Protein backbone atom coordinates (compact mmCIF):
# COMPACT_ATOMS: atom_id res chain seq x y z
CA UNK A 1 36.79 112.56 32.40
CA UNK A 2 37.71 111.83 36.11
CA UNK A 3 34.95 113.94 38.49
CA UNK A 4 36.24 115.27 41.87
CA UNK A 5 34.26 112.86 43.59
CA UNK A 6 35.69 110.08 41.97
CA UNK A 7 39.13 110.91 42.85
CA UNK A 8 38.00 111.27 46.33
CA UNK A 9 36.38 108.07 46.32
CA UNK A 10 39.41 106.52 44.93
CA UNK A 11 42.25 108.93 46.81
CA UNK A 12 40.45 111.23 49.71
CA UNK A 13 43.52 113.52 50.22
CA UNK A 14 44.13 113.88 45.90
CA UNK A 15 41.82 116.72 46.13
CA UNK A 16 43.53 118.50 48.72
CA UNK A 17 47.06 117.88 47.24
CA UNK A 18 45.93 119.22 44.15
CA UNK A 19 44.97 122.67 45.40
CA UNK A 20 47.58 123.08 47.73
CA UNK A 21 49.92 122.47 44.77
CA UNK A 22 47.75 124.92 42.98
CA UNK A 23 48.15 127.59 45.38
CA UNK A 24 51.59 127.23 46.06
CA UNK A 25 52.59 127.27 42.15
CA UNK A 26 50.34 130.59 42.17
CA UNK A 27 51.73 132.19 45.27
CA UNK A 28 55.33 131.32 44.72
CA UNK A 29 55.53 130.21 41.30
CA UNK A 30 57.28 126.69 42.18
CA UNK A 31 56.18 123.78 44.83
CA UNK A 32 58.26 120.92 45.74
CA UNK A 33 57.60 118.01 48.73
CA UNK A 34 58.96 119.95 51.36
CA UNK A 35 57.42 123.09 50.71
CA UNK A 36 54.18 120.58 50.58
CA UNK A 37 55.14 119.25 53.94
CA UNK A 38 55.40 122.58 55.16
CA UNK A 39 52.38 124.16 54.18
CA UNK A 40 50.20 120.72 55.42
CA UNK A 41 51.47 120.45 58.32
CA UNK A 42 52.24 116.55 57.20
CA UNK A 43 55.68 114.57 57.10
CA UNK A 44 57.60 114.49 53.78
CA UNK A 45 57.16 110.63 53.60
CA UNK A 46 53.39 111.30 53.47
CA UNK A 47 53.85 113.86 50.90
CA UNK A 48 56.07 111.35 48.78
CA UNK A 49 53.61 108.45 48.93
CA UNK A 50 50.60 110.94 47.92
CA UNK A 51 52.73 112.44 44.82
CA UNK A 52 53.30 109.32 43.95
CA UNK A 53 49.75 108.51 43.68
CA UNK A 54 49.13 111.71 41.73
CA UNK A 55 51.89 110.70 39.45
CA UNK A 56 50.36 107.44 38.69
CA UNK A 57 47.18 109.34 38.09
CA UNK A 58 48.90 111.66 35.66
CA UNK A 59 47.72 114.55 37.74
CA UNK A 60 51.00 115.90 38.02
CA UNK A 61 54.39 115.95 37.06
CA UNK A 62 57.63 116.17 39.17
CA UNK A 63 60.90 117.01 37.40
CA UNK A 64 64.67 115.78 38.19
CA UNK A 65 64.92 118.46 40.84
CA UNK A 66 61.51 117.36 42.54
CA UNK A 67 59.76 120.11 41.67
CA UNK A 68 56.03 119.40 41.35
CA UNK A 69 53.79 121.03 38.47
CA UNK A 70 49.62 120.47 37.78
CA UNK A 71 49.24 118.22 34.30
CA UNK A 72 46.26 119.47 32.69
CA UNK A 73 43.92 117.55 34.22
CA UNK A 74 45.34 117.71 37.62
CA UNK A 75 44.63 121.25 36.66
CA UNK A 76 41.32 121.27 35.99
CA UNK A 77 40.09 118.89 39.27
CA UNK A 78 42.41 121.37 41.28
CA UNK A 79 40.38 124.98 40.64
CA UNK A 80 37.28 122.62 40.30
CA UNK A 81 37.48 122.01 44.48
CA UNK A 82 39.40 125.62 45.10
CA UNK A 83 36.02 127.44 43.07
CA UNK A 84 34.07 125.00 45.40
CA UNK A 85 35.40 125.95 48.51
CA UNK A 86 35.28 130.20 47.32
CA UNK A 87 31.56 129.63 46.85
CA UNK A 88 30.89 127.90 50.08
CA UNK A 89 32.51 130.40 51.88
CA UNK A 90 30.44 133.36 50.18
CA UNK A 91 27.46 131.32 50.96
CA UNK A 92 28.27 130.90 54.85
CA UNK A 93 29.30 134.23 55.27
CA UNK A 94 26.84 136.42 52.85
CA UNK A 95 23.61 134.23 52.87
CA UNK A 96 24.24 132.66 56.46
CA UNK A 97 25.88 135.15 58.04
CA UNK A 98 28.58 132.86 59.37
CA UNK A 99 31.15 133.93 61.24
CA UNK A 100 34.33 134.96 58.67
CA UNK A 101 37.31 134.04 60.02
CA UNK A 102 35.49 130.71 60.59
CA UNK A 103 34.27 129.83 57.20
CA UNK A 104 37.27 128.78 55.32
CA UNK A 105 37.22 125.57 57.84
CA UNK A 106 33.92 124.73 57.68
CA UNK A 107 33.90 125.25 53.73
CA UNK A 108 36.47 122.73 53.49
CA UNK A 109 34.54 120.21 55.12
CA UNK A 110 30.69 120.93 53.24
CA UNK A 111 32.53 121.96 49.54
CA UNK A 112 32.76 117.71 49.40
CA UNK A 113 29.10 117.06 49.69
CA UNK A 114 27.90 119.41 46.58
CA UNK A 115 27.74 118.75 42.89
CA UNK A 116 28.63 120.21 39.75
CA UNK A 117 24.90 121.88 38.89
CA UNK A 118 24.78 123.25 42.18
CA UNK A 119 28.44 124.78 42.26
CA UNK A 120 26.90 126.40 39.14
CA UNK A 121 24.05 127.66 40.79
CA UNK A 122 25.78 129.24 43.59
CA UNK A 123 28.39 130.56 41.10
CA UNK A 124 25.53 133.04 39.70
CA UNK A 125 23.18 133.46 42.80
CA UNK A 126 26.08 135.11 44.47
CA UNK A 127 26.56 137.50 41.73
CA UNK A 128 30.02 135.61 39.80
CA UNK A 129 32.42 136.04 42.12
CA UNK A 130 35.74 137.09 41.54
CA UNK A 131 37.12 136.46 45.33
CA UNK A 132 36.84 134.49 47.88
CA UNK A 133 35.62 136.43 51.36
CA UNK A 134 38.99 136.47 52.01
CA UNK A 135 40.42 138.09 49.17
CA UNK A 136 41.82 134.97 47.17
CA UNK A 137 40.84 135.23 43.53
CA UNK A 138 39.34 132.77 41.45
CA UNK A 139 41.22 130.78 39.04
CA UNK A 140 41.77 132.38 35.60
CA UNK A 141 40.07 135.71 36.35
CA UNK A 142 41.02 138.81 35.17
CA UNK A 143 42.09 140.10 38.54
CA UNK A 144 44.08 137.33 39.28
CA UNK A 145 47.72 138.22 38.38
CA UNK A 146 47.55 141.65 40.56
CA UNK A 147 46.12 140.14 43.53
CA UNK A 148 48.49 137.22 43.68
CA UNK A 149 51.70 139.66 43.02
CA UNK A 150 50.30 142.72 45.47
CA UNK A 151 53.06 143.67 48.09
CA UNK A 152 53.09 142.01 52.03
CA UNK A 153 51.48 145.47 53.99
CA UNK A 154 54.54 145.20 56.42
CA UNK A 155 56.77 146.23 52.91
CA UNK A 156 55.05 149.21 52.53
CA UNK A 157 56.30 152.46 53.47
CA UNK A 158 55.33 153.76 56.83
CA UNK A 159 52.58 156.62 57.40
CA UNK A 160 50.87 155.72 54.00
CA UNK A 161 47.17 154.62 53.69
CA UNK A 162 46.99 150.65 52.56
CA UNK A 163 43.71 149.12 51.59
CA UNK A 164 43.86 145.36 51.98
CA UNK A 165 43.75 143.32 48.89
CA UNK A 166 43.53 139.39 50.56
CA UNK A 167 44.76 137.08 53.44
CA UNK A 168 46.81 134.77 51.70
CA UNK A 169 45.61 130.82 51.35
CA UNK A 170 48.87 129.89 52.98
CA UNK A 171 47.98 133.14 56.10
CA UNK A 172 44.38 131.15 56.47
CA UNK A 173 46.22 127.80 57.62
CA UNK A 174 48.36 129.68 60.62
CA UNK A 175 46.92 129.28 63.63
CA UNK A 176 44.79 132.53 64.85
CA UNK A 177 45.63 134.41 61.86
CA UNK A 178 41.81 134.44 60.30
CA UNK A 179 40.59 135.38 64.39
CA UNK A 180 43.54 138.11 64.58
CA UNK A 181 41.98 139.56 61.11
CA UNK A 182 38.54 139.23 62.14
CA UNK A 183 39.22 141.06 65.70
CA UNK A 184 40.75 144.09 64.01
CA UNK A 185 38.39 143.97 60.76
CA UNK A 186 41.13 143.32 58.70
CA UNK A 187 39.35 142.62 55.33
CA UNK A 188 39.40 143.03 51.92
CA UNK A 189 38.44 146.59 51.52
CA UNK A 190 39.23 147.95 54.80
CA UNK A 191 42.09 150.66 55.22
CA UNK A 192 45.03 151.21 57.59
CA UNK A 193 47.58 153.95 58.32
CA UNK A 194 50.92 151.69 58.48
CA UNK A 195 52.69 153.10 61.50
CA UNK A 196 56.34 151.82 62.53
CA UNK A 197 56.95 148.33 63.33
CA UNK A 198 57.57 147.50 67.02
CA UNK A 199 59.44 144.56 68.61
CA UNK A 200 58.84 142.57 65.39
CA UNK A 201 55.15 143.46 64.83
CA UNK A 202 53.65 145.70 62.46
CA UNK A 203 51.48 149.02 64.18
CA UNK A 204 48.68 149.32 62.33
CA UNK A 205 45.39 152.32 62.76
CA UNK A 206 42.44 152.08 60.81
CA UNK A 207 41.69 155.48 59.00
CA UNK A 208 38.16 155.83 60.50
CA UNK A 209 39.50 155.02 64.08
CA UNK A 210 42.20 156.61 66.32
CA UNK A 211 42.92 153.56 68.31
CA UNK A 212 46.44 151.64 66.98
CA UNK A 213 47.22 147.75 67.21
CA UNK A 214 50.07 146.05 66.92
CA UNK A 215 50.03 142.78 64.60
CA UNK A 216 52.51 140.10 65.19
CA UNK A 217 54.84 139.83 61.85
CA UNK A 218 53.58 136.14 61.32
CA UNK A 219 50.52 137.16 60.75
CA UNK A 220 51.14 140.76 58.77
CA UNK A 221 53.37 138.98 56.13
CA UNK A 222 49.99 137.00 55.03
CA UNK A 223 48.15 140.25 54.00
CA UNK A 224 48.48 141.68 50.76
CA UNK A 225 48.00 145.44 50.33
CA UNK A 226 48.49 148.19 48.05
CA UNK A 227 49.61 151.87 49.08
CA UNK A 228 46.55 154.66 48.83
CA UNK A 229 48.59 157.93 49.71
């Protein structure tokens, strides 16, 4: 059975193809070489050459119309690294006390030095987690489904409460999103009164605060939310 590491060794983007393809068949139920492109900020020709590799490796299948699915396998080695990368982050940010809006970068880069006994480890030190810090849930957990399907807060209605649910994987990769979140303590957890929109951005007021902010609508259709009141 191939490890992570050995598909690295062999391939060093696979991994990150893998859970990107992951992700975007979660978010949006279907991923294809543009969308890819997209989302990695890389060209389509690059995209083509690495799911050809993947293809080869029977880590994934593309049908007639190019869409792009996980085989089994490719699977498995994909929610191996995404797991990895949760757990780093919960150890940065609840054990280090690393900046949040920070740790989803640096947890990419340290998730490919550890091994499979320590991702263990970490997996019940920090209590089983079924997030990331971010909100993201863990692959096959119970909560999974609701938190991938919860409404954008800018669809809510205005003047109701919304606790935020996540900050989607794809919202973490645009630029300043994560620092926009941290500034305002947008968070899992933490509530808002949704007031009207305003020259395309979404007016927001925390319920234990009286001071509003406006959120620019690239960033507030990255945050999931559900309605309170």
């Amino acid at each position: 059975m191939l490890t992570v590491s050995e598909l690295r060794s062999g391939h060093p983007a696979a991994p990150e193809y893998l859970v990107n393809i992951f992700v975007i068949q979660r978010d949006y139920g279907y991923a294809n070489n543009a969308r890819l492109a997209k989302w990695m900020h890389v060209s389509r020709s690059a995209v083509s050459q690495a799911i050809s590799r993947l293809k080869a490796l029977s880590l994934i299948v593309q049908d007639e119309y190019g869409g792009v699915r996980l085989s089994p396998e490719g699977r498995r080695l994909a929610t191996s690294v995404l797991r990895r990368h949760y757990l780093i982050e919960h150890l940065l940010v609840r054990v280090l006390d690393y900046p949040w809006d920070k740790a989803d970068e640096e947890a990419s880069r340290v998730q490919e030095t550890i091994s499979d006994d320590f991702t263990a480890y970490l997996y019940t030190y920090l209590g089983e987690p079924v997030t990331c810090p971010h909100g993201n849930p863990f692959p096959d957990t119970p909560e999974e489904k609701n938190l991938v399907e919860a409404m954008r807060i800018c669809e809510l209605e205005e003047n109701v409460t919304a606790r935020v649910l996540r900050i989607t994987e794809e919202g973490e990769n645009v630029q300043g999103m994560l620092t926009a979140c941290y500034r305002h303590h947008i968070s899992p957890g933490a509530e808002f009164v949704i007031l009207k929109a305003e020259d395309g951005a979404l007016r927001l007021r925390p319920v234990d605060g009286d001071v509003a902010f406006s959120l620019p609508a690239k960033y507030a259709k990255h945050i999931r939310a559900k309605s309170i009141s």
